[in-house]
Coordinates of C-alpha atoms in Angstrom, one line a residue:
X196 CA 0.0 0.0 0.0
X197 CA 1.2 3.6 -0.6
X198 CA 2.2 5.9 2.3
X199 CA -1.3 7.3 2.4
X200 CA -2.6 3.9 3.2
X201 CA -0.2 3.7 6.1
X202 CA -1.3 7.0 7.4
X203 CA -5.0 6.0 7.3
X204 CA -4.2 2.9 9.3
X205 CA -2.4 4.9 11.9
X206 CA -5.3 7.5 12.0
X207 CA -7.8 4.7 12.4
X208 CA -6.0 2.5 14.9
X209 CA -8.1 1.1 17.4
X210 CA -7.9 -1.6 20.2
X211 CA -8.5 -5.0 19.0
X212 CA -8.1 -8.5 20.4
X213 CA -6.4 -9.0 23.9
X214 CA -3.9 -11.8 23.5
X215 CA -1.7 -13.8 25.9
X216 CA 2.0 -13.0 25.8
X217 CA 5.4 -13.1 27.6
X218 CA 6.6 -9.6 28.7
X219 CA 9.8 -8.4 30.4
X220 CA 8.7 -5.4 32.8
X221 CA 12.1 -4.2 33.6
X222 CA 15.8 -4.4 32.8
X223 CA 16.2 -7.6 34.6
X224 CA 14.9 -9.1 31.4
X225 CA 12.8 -11.7 33.3
X226 CA 9.7 -12.8 31.3
X227 CA 6.3 -13.2 32.8
X228 CA 2.9 -14.0 31.4
X229 CA 0.8 -11.0 30.5
X230 CA -1.7 -9.8 28.1
X231 CA -1.6 -7.2 25.4
X232 CA -4.2 -5.6 23.1
X233 CA -3.4 -5.8 19.5
X234 CA -4.8 -3.1 17.1
X235 CA -7.9 -3.8 15.3
X236 CA -7.6 -5.3 11.8
X237 CA -7.5 -2.4 9.4
X238 CA -8.3 -2.5 5.6
X239 CA -4.7 -3.4 4.6
X240 CA -3.9 -5.6 7.9
X241 CA -3.6 -9.4 8.3
X242 CA -4.3 -10.9 11.7
X243 CA -2.1 -13.9 12.3
X244 CA -2.5 -16.7 14.9
X245 CA 1.2 -17.2 16.0
X246 CA 2.3 -20.9 16.1
X247 CA 6.0 -20.5 16.7
X248 CA 8.5 -17.7 17.6
X249 CA 12.2 -18.2 17.5
X250 CA 14.4 -16.7 20.3
X251 CA 17.0 -14.5 19.0
X252 CA 20.2 -13.1 20.8
X253 CA 18.9 -9.6 20.2
X254 CA 15.8 -10.4 22.3
X255 CA 18.3 -11.1 25.2
X256 CA 20.0 -7.6 24.7
X257 CA 16.7 -5.8 24.2
X258 CA 14.9 -7.0 27.3
X259 CA 17.9 -6.2 29.4
X260 CA 18.4 -2.8 27.9
X261 CA 22.0 -3.5 26.8
X262 CA 21.8 -1.6 23.6
X263 CA 22.2 2.3 23.1
X264 CA 18.5 2.9 22.2
X265 CA 15.2 3.5 23.9
X266 CA 13.9 0.4 25.8
X267 CA 10.1 0.7 26.4
X268 CA 8.6 -1.6 29.1
X269 CA 6.6 -3.8 29.4
X270 CA 8.4 -5.3 26.4
X271 CA 7.1 -8.4 24.4
X272 CA 10.0 -9.5 22.3
X273 CA 10.2 -11.8 19.3
X274 CA 10.7 -11.3 15.6
X275 CA 11.0 -14.8 14.2
X276 CA 7.3 -15.5 13.9
X277 CA 5.4 -18.1 11.8
X278 CA 1.7 -18.7 12.0
X279 CA -1.6 -19.0 10.2
X280 CA -3.7 -16.1 8.8
X281 CA -6.8 -15.8 10.8
X282 CA -8.5 -12.7 9.2
X283 CA -7.8 -10.2 6.6
X284 CA -8.8 -6.6 6.0
X285 CA -11.1 -5.5 3.3
X286 CA -8.4 -4.3 0.9
X287 CA -6.0 -7.3 1.3
X288 CA -5.4 -9.0 -1.9
X289 CA -2.2 -11.0 -1.2
X290 CA -3.4 -13.3 1.6
X291 CA -6.3 -15.5 2.6
X292 CA -7.4 -17.2 5.7
X293 CA -5.4 -20.3 6.4
X294 CA -2.3 -19.2 4.6
X295 CA 1.0 -20.2 6.2
X296 CA 3.0 -17.0 6.8
X297 CA 6.0 -15.4 8.5
X298 CA 6.8 -12.0 10.0
X299 CA 10.4 -11.0 10.7
X300 CA 12.3 -8.0 12.2
X301 CA 10.1 -5.3 10.9
X302 CA 6.4 -4.7 10.2
X303 CA 6.3 -1.6 8.1
X304 CA 8.5 1.3 6.7
X305 CA 8.1 4.8 5.3
X306 CA 7.7 3.6 1.7
X307 CA 8.9 7.0 0.5
X308 CA 12.6 7.1 1.1
X309 CA 15.2 6.2 -1.5
X310 CA 15.8 2.8 0.3
X311 CA 12.2 1.8 0.5
X312 CA 11.8 2.7 -3.2
X313 CA 14.7 0.5 -4.1
X314 CA 13.3 -2.5 -2.2
X315 CA 15.8 -2.2 0.6
X316 CA 13.2 -1.3 3.3
X317 CA 15.4 -2.8 6.0
X318 CA 17.5 0.3 5.6
X319 CA 14.6 2.8 5.7
X320 CA 15.5 6.3 7.0
X321 CA 12.2 7.8 6.2
X322 CA 10.7 11.1 7.6
X323 CA 10.0 11.3 11.3
X324 CA 6.3 11.7 10.6
X325 CA 6.2 8.1 9.2
X326 CA 8.3 6.7 12.2
X327 CA 10.7 5.2 9.7
X328 CA 11.3 1.5 10.0
X329 CA 8.7 -0.1 12.3
X330 CA 10.6 -2.8 14.2
X331 CA 8.4 -5.7 15.2
X332 CA 8.8 -4.9 18.8
X333 CA 10.2 -2.2 21.2
X334 CA 9.0 0.5 18.6
X335 CA 6.8 3.4 19.7
X336 CA 4.8 4.7 16.8
X337 CA 4.4 8.5 17.7
X338 CA 2.3 9.1 14.6
X339 CA -0.4 6.8 15.9
X340 CA -3.1 8.0 18.3
X341 CA -3.0 7.0 21.9
X342 CA -4.4 3.5 22.4
X343 CA -4.8 1.0 25.3
X344 CA -1.8 -1.3 24.7
X345 CA -1.3 -3.0 28.2
X346 CA -3.5 -3.7 31.2
X347 CA -1.9 -0.9 33.0
X348 CA -3.3 2.1 30.8
X349 CA -2.8 4.2 27.9
X350 CA 0.5 5.1 26.0
X351 CA 1.2 8.1 23.8
X352 CA 1.1 6.2 20.4
X353 CA 1.1 2.5 19.5
X354 CA 3.8 0.4 21.1
X355 CA 4.7 -2.4 19.0
X356 CA 5.0 -6.0 20.5
X357 CA 6.6 -9.0 19.1
X358 CA 6.0 -12.7 18.7
X359 CA 6.2 -14.0 22.2
X360 CA 2.4 -13.6 21.9
X361 CA -0.5 -15.7 20.6
X362 CA -1.5 -13.3 17.8
X363 CA -0.3 -10.3 15.9
X364 CA -1.7 -7.9 13.4
X365 CA 0.6 -6.8 10.4
X366 CA 0.2 -4.7 7.2
X367 CA -0.1 -7.3 4.2
X368 CA 3.1 -5.9 2.6
X369 CA 5.3 -7.0 5.4
X370 CA 4.6 -10.6 5.6
X371 CA 6.1 -13.5 3.7
X372 CA 4.8 -16.9 2.6
X373 CA 6.2 -19.9 4.3
X374 CA 6.6 -22.7 1.5
X375 CA 4.8 -25.8 2.3
X376 CA 8.2 -27.8 2.3
X377 CA 9.3 -25.8 5.4
X378 CA 7.9 -26.9 8.8
X379 CA 6.6 -23.9 10.7
X380 CA 8.9 -24.6 13.7
X381 CA 12.0 -24.7 11.6
X382 CA 11.0 -21.9 9.4
X383 CA 10.7 -19.4 12.3
X384 CA 14.6 -18.8 12.9
X385 CA 14.9 -18.1 9.1
X386 CA 12.9 -14.8 9.5
X387 CA 15.8 -13.2 11.4
X388 CA 18.9 -15.6 11.7
X389 CA 18.3 -16.9 8.2
X390 CA 18.0 -13.7 6.3
X391 CA 20.6 -12.0 8.3
X392 CA 23.3 -14.4 7.2
X393 CA 21.7 -15.2 3.6
X394 CA 21.7 -11.6 2.5
X395 CA 25.5 -10.8 3.0
X396 CA 26.5 -14.2 1.5
X397 CA 24.6 -13.1 -1.6
X398 CA 25.7 -9.5 -1.6
X399 CA 29.4 -10.4 -1.2
X400 CA 29.4 -13.0 -3.9
X401 CA 29.3 -16.4 -2.0
X402 CA 26.2 -17.5 -3.6
X403 CA 27.3 -16.7 -7.1
X404 CA 30.8 -17.8 -6.5
X405 CA 30.1 -21.2 -5.2
X406 CA 33.1 -23.5 -4.6
X407 CA 35.6 -20.7 -5.6
X408 CA 34.7 -18.9 -2.4
X409 CA 36.1 -19.6 1.0
X410 CA 33.9 -18.5 3.9
X411 CA 34.6 -18.1 7.6
X412 CA 31.7 -18.0 10.1
X413 CA 32.6 -16.5 13.5
X414 CA 30.4 -18.0 16.2
X415 CA 28.3 -21.3 16.1
X416 CA 25.1 -20.3 17.9
X417 CA 21.6 -19.8 16.3
X418 CA 22.9 -17.1 13.9
X419 CA 26.2 -18.8 13.1
X420 CA 24.7 -22.2 12.3
X421 CA 22.3 -20.6 9.7
X422 CA 25.4 -18.9 8.0
X423 CA 27.2 -22.3 7.9
X424 CA 24.0 -24.0 6.4
X425 CA 23.4 -21.5 3.7
X426 CA 27.2 -21.2 2.9
X427 CA 27.4 -25.0 2.6
X428 CA 24.4 -25.1 0.4
X429 CA 25.9 -22.5 -1.9
X430 CA 28.9 -24.8 -2.4
X431 CA 31.5 -22.6 -0.5
X432 CA 34.4 -23.9 1.5
X433 CA 33.1 -23.1 4.9
X434 CA 35.0 -22.8 8.1
X435 CA 33.7 -22.2 11.5
X436 CA 35.8 -19.8 13.8
X437 CA 34.9 -20.4 17.5
X438 CA 36.4 -20.0 21.0
X439 CA 34.7 -23.2 22.0
X440 CA 36.5 -26.2 20.9
X441 CA 33.5 -28.6 21.8
X442 CA 31.7 -26.9 18.8
X443 CA 34.1 -28.6 16.3
X444 CA 32.0 -31.7 16.0
X445 CA 28.9 -29.7 15.2
X446 CA 30.8 -27.8 12.5
X447 CA 32.0 -30.9 11.0
X448 CA 28.5 -32.4 10.9
X449 CA 27.4 -29.5 8.8
X450 CA 30.3 -29.8 6.4
X451 CA 32.6 -27.1 7.8
X452 CA 36.2 -27.1 8.9
X453 CA 36.9 -25.6 12.4
X454 CA 39.3 -22.9 13.4
X455 CA 40.0 -22.6 17.1
X456 CA 40.3 -18.8 17.7
X457 CA 41.9 -19.4 21.2
X458 CA 44.7 -21.6 19.5
X459 CA 47.5 -19.5 18.0
X460 CA 48.6 -22.3 15.9
X461 CA 45.1 -22.9 14.4
X462 CA 44.7 -19.2 13.7
X463 CA 48.2 -19.0 12.1
X464 CA 47.5 -21.9 9.8
X465 CA 44.4 -20.2 8.5
X466 CA 45.9 -16.8 8.1
X467 CA 45.1 -15.2 4.7
X468 CA 42.8 -18.1 3.6
X469 CA 39.3 -16.6 3.6
X470 CA 37.6 -14.4 1.1
X471 CA 34.6 -13.5 3.3
X472 CA 34.0 -13.8 7.1
X473 CA 30.4 -13.5 8.5
X474 CA 30.8 -12.4 12.1
X475 CA 27.7 -13.5 14.0
X476 CA 28.8 -12.8 17.6
X477 CA 26.7 -10.5 19.6
X478 CA 28.8 -10.5 22.8
X479 CA 31.8 -8.0 23.1
X480 CA 34.8 -9.5 21.5
X481 CA 38.1 -8.4 19.8
X482 CA 37.4 -8.7 16.1
X483 CA 41.0 -7.7 15.0
X484 CA 42.5 -11.2 15.0
X485 CA 39.9 -12.3 12.5
X486 CA 40.9 -9.7 9.9
X487 CA 44.3 -11.6 9.7
X488 CA 42.3 -14.6 8.3
X489 CA 41.2 -12.8 5.2
X490 CA 42.9 -12.9 1.9
X491 CA 44.0 -9.6 0.3
X492 CA 41.0 -7.6 -0.4
X493 CA 38.8 -9.8 1.7
X494 CA 35.8 -8.6 3.7
X495 CA 34.5 -9.4 7.2
X496 CA 30.8 -8.7 7.6
X497 CA 29.4 -7.8 11.0
X498 CA 25.9 -9.2 11.6
X499 CA 26.0 -9.6 15.3
X500 CA 25.3 -6.5 17.6
X501 CA 27.8 -6.4 20.5
X502 CA 26.7 -3.6 22.9
X503 CA 29.9 -1.8 23.1
X504 CA 32.4 -0.2 20.5
X505 CA 34.9 -2.1 18.6
X506 CA 38.7 -1.5 18.8
X507 CA 40.3 -1.5 15.3
X508 CA 43.5 0.0 14.3
X509 CA 44.0 1.4 10.8
X510 CA 47.0 -1.1 10.5
X511 CA 44.5 -3.9 10.9
X512 CA 42.8 -3.1 7.6
X513 CA 45.1 -0.8 5.5
X514 CA 48.1 -3.0 5.0
X515 CA 46.2 -5.9 3.3
X516 CA 43.2 -3.8 1.7
X517 CA 40.8 -5.9 3.8
X518 CA 37.3 -4.4 4.6
X519 CA 35.1 -4.3 7.7
X520 CA 31.5 -4.1 6.7
X521 CA 28.0 -4.5 8.2
X522 CA 24.7 -5.9 7.0
X523 CA 21.3 -6.0 8.6
X524 CA 18.5 -8.6 7.9
X525 CA 17.1 -8.3 4.4
X526 CA 14.2 -6.9 2.5
X527 CA 10.8 -8.5 2.4
X528 CA 11.4 -9.6 -1.2
X529 CA 14.9 -10.9 -0.4
X530 CA 13.4 -12.8 2.7
X531 CA 10.9 -14.5 0.5
X532 CA 13.7 -15.4 -1.9
X533 CA 15.6 -16.9 0.8
X534 CA 12.8 -19.1 2.0
X535 CA 12.1 -20.2 -1.5
X536 CA 15.7 -21.1 -2.0
X537 CA 15.6 -23.0 1.4
X538 CA 12.6 -25.0 0.4
X539 CA 13.8 -26.1 -3.0
X540 CA 14.6 -29.8 -3.6
X541 CA 17.5 -31.2 -1.5
X542 CA 18.2 -27.8 0.0
X543 CA 15.4 -28.4 2.5
X544 CA 17.6 -30.9 4.5
X545 CA 20.6 -28.5 4.3
X546 CA 19.2 -25.0 4.9
X547 CA 16.6 -25.5 7.7
X548 CA 17.8 -24.6 11.1
X549 CA 18.3 -27.1 13.8
X550 CA 15.8 -26.1 16.5
X551 CA 14.8 -27.0 19.9
X552 CA 11.1 -26.4 20.5
X553 CA 10.4 -25.4 24.1
X554 CA 7.2 -24.5 26.0
X555 CA 6.5 -20.7 26.9
X556 CA 7.4 -21.5 30.6
X557 CA 11.0 -22.4 29.6
X558 CA 11.6 -19.0 27.9
X559 CA 13.8 -17.5 30.7
X560 CA 15.8 -20.7 30.8
X561 CA 16.4 -20.2 27.0
X562 CA 17.6 -16.7 27.4
X563 CA 19.9 -17.5 30.2
X564 CA 21.5 -20.3 28.2
X565 CA 22.2 -17.8 25.4
X566 CA 23.7 -15.5 27.8
X567 CA 26.2 -18.2 28.8
X568 CA 27.0 -19.3 25.3
X569 CA 25.8 -22.6 26.1
X570 CA 23.7 -23.4 23.1
X571 CA 25.4 -25.5 20.4
X572 CA 24.5 -24.8 16.8
X573 CA 20.7 -24.5 17.2
X574 CA 17.9 -22.1 17.7
X575 CA 15.4 -22.1 20.7
X576 CA 11.9 -21.8 19.2
X577 CA 8.9 -21.2 21.6
X578 CA 5.7 -23.4 20.9
X579 CA 3.5 -20.3 21.0
X580 CA 0.4 -22.0 19.7
X581 CA 0.6 -24.9 22.0
X582 CA 1.8 -23.3 25.3
X583 CA 1.3 -19.5 25.4
X584 CA -2.2 -20.0 26.7
X585 CA -1.1 -22.2 29.6
X586 CA -1.6 -21.0 33.1
X587 CA 1.7 -22.5 34.4
X588 CA 4.1 -19.7 35.6
X589 CA 7.1 -18.9 33.4
X590 CA 10.1 -20.4 35.4
X591 CA 12.9 -18.0 36.5
X592 CA 16.5 -18.7 35.8
X593 CA 19.3 -17.0 37.8
X594 CA 18.6 -14.4 40.6
X595 CA 20.1 -11.8 38.2
X596 CA 22.9 -9.6 39.5
X597 CA 22.5 -6.3 37.5
X598 CA 26.2 -5.7 37.8
X599 CA 27.0 -8.4 35.3
X600 CA 26.0 -6.3 32.3
X601 CA 25.6 -2.6 31.4
X602 CA 22.2 -1.0 30.8
X603 CA 23.0 1.5 28.0
X604 CA 19.3 2.1 26.9
X605 CA 17.2 5.0 27.8
X606 CA 14.6 3.2 29.9
X607 CA 10.9 4.1 29.7
X608 CA 9.4 4.3 32.2
X609 CA 12.5 5.1 34.3
X610 CA 11.2 2.9 37.1
X611 CA 11.8 -0.2 34.9
X612 CA 15.5 0.4 35.2
X613 CA 16.5 -2.0 37.9
X614 CA 20.1 -2.0 37.0
X615 CA 22.9 -0.9 39.2
X616 CA 26.6 -0.8 38.6
X617 CA 27.7 -0.6 42.2
X618 CA 25.7 -3.7 43.5
X619 CA 27.9 -5.7 46.0
X620 CA 25.1 -8.0 47.1
X621 CA 26.0 -11.7 47.0
X622 CA 23.1 -13.6 45.5
X623 CA 22.5 -17.3 45.5
X624 CA 21.5 -18.4 41.9
X625 CA 19.7 -21.3 40.4
X626 CA 20.8 -22.1 36.9
X627 CA 19.0 -24.4 34.5
X628 CA 20.9 -25.0 31.1
X629 CA 18.4 -26.4 28.6
X630 CA 19.9 -29.4 27.0
X631 CA 21.2 -28.6 23.4

């Protein structure tokens, strides 16, 4: 729909269905059962019954307020959403009730800027009046009228909430079709982790180059294992680069060689051997040693988002004409292309993520496992359709010591900032690591 349609939707926003969700109410990031009101289905909207939602590392950073952005609470995370169309607006012509669909990292954009017109809406920098790129959650739409969005009252504008919820309403142009060959649980991580790695592999020539391209993947968590799977499907020579030697077996099972970044001899043996590196790590780490693994004119692409600045010397890049680049998710069209690619023929068995489906009550355990880097080459996926409506309380994991990470976000309301850098309290913790 044109920008006018988006404006009309905002102007007519109204409270719709109240749905069950998991929400973080402060910077401890602890998820609890709650309810939110979705907007009513507008003319161009599609209502989706959510069946599955992947747990992304960015969900962990967001609920804890670790990024330098505004963090709105209560926060319902989740942007790896698959489900079934439950209702469509009067002007919807792309979708029908019963369709298998997905929603990724954003649910709208300005549709007017150069990037949107070029089909690169993930880089939307549209005018403030449009609210620019509408992230799936933790996005306050100031252009929308005040609506009741939580049981606690009225917000100034529509606060968007994500897929840790039983239903969502999205504009028809920001939804993708899940091919029949892809199970909904396994397709969910492709909506973020999949497209985040597929897009740079395509852009920097790995897909076109096939066997002639040597690719390194830093990190073998949910994001990294998607990069390995797609690179392997493209015919590249794939190498996993990790500080965790125990992940070597998982790398080999996916057809990748292993480089132990803690072992100087392993790093030295791989020096100057890679055309492209996809760095998927979202924790703070030194990226300079990985640049030495690149060939002359090679590129390392950052797709993970560590909270703090990187330390790079000019000498790290100038002497060998290597490049340090970044990439964020992909457009709606490219996401559909990626899903269709993953669903084609024998690639179904190669590209689909390895997932661990968990009930909603275990979501805090999954986030804690991510924070400890204890998940091996798979993605946690919440069984939303089967368990979000349960009455069983969400189990807590770790009595969290706020001094273990920095809150960089501007927290709203301010009372939701439970963080302190000076805490000296000794806390007894209970830790449950989900088997991976």
